[in-house]
PDB file of C-alpha atoms in Angstrom:
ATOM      1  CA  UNK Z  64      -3.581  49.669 -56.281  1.00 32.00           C
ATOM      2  CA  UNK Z  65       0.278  48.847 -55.333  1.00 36.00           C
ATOM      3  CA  UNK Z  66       2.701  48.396 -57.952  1.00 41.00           C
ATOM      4  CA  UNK Z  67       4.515  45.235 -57.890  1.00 59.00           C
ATOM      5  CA  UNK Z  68       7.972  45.423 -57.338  1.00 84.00           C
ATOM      6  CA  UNK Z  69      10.938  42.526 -57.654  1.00 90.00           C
ATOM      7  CA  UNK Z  70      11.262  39.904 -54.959  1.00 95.00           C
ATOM      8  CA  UNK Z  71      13.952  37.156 -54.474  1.00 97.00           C
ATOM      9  CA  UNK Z  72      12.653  33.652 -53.102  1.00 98.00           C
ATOM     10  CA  UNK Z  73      15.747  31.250 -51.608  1.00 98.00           C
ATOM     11  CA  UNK Z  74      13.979  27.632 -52.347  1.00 98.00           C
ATOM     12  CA  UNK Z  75      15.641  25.363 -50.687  1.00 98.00           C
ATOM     13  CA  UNK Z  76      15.627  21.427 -50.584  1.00 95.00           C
ATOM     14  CA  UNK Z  77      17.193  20.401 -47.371  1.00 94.00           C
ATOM     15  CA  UNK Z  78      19.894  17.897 -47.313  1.00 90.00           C
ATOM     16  CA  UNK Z  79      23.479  16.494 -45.893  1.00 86.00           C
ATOM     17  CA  UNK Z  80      25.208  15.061 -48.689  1.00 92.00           C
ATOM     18  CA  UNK Z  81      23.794  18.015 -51.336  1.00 94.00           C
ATOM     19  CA  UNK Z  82      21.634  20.764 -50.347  1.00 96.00           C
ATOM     20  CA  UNK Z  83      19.521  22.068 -53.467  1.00 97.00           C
ATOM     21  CA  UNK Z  84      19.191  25.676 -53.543  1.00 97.00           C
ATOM     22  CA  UNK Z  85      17.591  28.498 -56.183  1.00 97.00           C
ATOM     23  CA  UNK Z  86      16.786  32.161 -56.051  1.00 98.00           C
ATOM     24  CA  UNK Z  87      14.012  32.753 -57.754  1.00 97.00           C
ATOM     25  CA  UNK Z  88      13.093  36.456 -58.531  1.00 96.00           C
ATOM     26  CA  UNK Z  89       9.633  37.587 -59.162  1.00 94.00           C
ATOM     27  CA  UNK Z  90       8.299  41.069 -60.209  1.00 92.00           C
ATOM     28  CA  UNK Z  91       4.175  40.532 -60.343  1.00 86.00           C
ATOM     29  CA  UNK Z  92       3.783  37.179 -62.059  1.00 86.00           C
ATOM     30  CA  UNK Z  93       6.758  36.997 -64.036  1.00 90.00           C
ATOM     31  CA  UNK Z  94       9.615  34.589 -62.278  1.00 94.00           C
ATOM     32  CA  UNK Z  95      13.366  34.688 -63.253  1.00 95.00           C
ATOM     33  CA  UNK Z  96      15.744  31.747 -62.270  1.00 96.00           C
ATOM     34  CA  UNK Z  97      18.829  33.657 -60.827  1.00 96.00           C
ATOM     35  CA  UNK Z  98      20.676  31.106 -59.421  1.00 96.00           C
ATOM     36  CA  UNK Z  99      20.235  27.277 -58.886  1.00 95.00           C
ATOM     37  CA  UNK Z 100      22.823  24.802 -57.563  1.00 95.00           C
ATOM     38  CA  UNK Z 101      23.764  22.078 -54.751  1.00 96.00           C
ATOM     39  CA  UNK Z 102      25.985  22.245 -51.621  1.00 96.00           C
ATOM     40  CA  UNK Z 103      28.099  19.383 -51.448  1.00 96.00           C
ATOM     41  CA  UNK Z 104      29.019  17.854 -48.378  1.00 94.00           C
ATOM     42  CA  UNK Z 105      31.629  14.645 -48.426  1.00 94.00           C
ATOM     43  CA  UNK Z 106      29.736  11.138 -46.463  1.00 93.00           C
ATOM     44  CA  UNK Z 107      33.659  10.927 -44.777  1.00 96.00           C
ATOM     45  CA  UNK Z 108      33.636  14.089 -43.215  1.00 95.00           C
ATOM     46  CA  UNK Z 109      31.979  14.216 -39.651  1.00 96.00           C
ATOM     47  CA  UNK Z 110      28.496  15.281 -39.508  1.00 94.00           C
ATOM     48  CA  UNK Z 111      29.122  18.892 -37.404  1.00 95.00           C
ATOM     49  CA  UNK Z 112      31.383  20.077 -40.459  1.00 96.00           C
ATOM     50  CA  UNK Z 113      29.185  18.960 -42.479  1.00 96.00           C
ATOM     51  CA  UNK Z 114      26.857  20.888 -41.073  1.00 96.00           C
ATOM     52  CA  UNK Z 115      29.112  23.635 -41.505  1.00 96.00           C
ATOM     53  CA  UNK Z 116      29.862  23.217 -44.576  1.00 96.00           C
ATOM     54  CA  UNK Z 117      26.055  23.631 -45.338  1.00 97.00           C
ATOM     55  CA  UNK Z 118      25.746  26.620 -43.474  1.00 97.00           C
ATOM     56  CA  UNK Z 119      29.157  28.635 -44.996  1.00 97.00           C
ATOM     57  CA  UNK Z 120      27.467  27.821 -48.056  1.00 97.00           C
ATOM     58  CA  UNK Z 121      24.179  29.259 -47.351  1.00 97.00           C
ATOM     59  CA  UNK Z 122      25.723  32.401 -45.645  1.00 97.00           C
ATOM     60  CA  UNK Z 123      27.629  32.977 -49.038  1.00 98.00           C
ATOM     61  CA  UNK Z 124      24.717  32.415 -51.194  1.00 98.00           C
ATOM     62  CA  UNK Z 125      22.450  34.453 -48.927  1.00 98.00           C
ATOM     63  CA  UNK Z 126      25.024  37.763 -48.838  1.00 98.00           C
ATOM     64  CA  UNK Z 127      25.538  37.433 -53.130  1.00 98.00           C
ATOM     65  CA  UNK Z 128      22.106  37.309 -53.986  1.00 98.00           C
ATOM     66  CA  UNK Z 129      20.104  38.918 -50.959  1.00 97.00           C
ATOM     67  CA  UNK Z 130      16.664  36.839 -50.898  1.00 98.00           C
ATOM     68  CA  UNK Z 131      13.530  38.164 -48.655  1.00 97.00           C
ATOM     69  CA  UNK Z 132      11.955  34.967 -48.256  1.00 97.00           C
ATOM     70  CA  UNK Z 133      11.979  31.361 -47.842  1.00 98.00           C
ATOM     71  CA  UNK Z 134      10.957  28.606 -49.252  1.00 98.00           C
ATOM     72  CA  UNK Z 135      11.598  25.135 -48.061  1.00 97.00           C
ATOM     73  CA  UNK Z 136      10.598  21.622 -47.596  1.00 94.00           C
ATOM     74  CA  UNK Z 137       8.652  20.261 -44.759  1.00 91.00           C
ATOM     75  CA  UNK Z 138      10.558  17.311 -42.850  1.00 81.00           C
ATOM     76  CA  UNK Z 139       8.559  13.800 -44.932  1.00 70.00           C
ATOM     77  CA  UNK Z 140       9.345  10.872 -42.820  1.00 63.00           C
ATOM     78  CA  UNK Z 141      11.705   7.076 -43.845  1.00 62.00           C
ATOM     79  CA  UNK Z 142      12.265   4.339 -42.371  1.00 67.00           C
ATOM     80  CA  UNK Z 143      15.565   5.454 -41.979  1.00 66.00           C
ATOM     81  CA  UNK Z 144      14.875   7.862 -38.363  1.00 75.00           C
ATOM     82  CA  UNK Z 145      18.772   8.775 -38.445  1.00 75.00           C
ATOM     83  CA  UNK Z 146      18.431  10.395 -41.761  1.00 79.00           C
ATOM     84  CA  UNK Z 147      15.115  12.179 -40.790  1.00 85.00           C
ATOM     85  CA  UNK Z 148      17.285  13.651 -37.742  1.00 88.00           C
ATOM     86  CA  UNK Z 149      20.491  14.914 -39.888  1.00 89.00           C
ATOM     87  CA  UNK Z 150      18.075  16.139 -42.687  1.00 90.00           C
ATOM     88  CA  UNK Z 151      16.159  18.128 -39.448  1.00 91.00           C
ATOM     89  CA  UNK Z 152      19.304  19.342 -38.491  1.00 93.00           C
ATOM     90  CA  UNK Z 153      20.511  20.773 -42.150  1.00 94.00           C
ATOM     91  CA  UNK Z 154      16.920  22.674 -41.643  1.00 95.00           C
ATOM     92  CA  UNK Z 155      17.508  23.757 -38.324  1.00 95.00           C
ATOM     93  CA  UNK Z 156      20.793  25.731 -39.660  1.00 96.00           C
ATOM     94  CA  UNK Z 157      18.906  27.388 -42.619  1.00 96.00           C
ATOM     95  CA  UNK Z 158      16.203  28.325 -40.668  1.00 97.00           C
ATOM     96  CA  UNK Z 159      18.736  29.996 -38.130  1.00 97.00           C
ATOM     97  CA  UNK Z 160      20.400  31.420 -41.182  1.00 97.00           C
ATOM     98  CA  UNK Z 161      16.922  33.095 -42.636  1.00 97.00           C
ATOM     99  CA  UNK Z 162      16.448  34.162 -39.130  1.00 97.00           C
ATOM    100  CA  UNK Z 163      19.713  35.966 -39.047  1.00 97.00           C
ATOM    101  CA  UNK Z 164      19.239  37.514 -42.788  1.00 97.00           C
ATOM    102  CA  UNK Z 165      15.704  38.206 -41.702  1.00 97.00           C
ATOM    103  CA  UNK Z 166      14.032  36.400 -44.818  1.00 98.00           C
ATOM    104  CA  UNK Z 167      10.558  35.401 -44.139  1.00 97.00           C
ATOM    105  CA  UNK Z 168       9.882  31.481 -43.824  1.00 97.00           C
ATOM    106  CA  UNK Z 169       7.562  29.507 -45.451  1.00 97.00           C
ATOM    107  CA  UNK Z 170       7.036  25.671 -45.594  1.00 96.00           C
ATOM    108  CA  UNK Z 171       5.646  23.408 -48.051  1.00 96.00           C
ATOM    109  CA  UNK Z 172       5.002  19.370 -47.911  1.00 93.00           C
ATOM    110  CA  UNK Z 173       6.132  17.470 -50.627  1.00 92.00           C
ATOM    111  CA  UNK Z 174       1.941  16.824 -51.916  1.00 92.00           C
ATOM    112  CA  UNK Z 175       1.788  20.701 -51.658  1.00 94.00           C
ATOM    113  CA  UNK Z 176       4.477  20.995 -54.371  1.00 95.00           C
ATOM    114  CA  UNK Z 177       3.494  17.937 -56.154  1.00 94.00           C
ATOM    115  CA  UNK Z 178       0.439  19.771 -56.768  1.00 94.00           C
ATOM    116  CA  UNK Z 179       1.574  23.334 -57.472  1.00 94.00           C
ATOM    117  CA  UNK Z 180       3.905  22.243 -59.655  1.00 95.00           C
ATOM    118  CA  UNK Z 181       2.040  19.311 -61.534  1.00 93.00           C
ATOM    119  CA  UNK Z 182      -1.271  19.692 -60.589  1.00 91.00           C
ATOM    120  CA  UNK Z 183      -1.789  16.617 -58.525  1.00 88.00           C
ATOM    121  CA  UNK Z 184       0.004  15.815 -55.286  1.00 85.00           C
ATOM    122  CA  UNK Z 185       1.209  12.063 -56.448  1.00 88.00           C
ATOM    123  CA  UNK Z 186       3.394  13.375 -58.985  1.00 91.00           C
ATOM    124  CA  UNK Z 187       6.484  11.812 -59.904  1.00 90.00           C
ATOM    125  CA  UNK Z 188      10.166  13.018 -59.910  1.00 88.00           C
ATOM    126  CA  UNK Z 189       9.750  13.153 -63.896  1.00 90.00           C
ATOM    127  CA  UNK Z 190       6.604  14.672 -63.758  1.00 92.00           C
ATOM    128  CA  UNK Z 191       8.152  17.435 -61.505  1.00 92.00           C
ATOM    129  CA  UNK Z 192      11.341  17.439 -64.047  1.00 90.00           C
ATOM    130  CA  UNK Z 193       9.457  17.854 -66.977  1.00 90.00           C
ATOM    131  CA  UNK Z 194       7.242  20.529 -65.711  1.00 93.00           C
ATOM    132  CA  UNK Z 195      10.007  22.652 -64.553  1.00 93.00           C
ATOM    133  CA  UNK Z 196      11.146  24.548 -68.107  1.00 91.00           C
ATOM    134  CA  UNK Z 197       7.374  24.780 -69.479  1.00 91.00           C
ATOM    135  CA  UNK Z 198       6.669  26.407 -66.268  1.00 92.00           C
ATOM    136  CA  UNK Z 199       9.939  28.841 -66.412  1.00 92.00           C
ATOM    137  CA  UNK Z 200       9.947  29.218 -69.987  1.00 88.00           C
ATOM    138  CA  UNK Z 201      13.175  26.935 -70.887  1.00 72.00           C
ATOM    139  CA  UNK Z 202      15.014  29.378 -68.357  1.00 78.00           C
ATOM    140  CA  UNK Z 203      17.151  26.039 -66.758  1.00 81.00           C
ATOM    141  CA  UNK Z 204      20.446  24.647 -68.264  1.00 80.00           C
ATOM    142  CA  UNK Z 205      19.664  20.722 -69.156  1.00 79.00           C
ATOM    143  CA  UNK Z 206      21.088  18.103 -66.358  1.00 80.00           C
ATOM    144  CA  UNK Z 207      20.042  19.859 -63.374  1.00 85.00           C
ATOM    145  CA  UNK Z 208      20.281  16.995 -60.577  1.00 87.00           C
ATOM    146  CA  UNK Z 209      16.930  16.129 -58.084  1.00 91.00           C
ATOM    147  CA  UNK Z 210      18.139  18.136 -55.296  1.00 94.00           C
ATOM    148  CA  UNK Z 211      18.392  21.369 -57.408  1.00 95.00           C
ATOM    149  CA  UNK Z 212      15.064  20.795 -59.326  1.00 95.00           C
ATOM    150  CA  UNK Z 213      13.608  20.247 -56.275  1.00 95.00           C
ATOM    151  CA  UNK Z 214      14.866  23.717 -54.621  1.00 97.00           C
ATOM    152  CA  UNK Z 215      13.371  25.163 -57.689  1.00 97.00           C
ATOM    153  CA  UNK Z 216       9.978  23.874 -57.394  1.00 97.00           C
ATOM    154  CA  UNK Z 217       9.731  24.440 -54.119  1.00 97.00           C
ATOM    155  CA  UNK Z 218      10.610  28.106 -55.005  1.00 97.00           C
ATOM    156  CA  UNK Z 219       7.876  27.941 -57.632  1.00 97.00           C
ATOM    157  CA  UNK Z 220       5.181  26.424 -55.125  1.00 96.00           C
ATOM    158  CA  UNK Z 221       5.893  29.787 -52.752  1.00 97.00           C
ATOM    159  CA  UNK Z 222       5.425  31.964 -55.814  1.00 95.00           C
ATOM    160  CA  UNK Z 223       1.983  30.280 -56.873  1.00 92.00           C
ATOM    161  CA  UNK Z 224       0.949  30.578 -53.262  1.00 91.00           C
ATOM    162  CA  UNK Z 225       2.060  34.100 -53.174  1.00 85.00           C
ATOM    163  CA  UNK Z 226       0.063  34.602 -56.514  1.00 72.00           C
ATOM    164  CA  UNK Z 227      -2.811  32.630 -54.992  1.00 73.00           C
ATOM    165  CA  UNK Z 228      -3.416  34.822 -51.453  1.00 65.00           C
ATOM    166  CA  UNK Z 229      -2.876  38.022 -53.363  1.00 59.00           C
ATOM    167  CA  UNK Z 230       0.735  39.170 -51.762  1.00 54.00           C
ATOM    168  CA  UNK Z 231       2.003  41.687 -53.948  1.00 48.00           C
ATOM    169  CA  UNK Z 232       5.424  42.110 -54.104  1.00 45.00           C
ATOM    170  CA  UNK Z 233       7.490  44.319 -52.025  1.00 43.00           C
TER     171      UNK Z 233
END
């Protein structure tokens, strides 16, 4: 039988105007929050340094705290089809960004983390927000915004589903 070891999980809600991001670190089934925050972009700067803006960010984030996998949000579809296409974009430079820090990838729909996180996949925003500190024991400062409780439980869905195929950590 392995010994389980510490791993970091980068969860990460993808946006253009704030990009919610955690680290997560897990050693067997205990999870620590490390870090949790947003990457602000300005709506009157163009949209290519915005984009690089998110990805500077990322890189700097990614070199602190040194994650081995991803976790992120699956593209959900609006109405609005030029928002779906920035918010594809964001993805497409943290996926080239986990690719380049060689971080395993893993994607989860918004029902997937619904349900790992409040145990049915029509779950609200609140329900989400008030599972959040029962689920890390109280470990997050009050006032977190969407996007950052959102990086977090997707970070928390990839550690159930780790839990739930049997991955040990590294």
């Amino acid at each position: 039988m392995k010994t389980s070891s510490t791993i970091r999980i980068m969860g990460i809600d993808p946006g253009f105007d704030r990009l919610g991001i955690c680290i997560l670190e897990k050693k067997g089934m205990e999870e620590t929050l490390i870090y949790s925050g947003c990457i602000l972009t300005s709506k009157k700067d163009v949209f290519e340094k915005r984009l690089g803006q998110v990805g500077s960010g990322l890189e700097k984030i990614l070199k602190k705290y040194k994650p081995e996998e991803l976790a992120i949000e699956t593209i959900f579809f609006t109405k609005n089809q030029k928002t779906v296409i920035n918010v594809a974009e964001v993805r497409g430079v943290c996926l080239y960004l986990s690719h380049k820090y060689k971080l395993s990838v893993h994607e989860y729909s918004p029902p997937q983390i619904k349900l790992a996180i409040a145990g049915h996949g029509h779950a609200t925003k609140n329900d989400i927000a008030h599972m959040i500190p029962k689920i890390l024991k109280n470990q997050i400062k009050k006032g977190l915004i969407d996007d950052e409780l959102d990086a977090i439980a997707i970070a928390l869905t990839h550690s159930a589903s780790r839990n739930m195929r049997g991955v040990s950590s590294r």
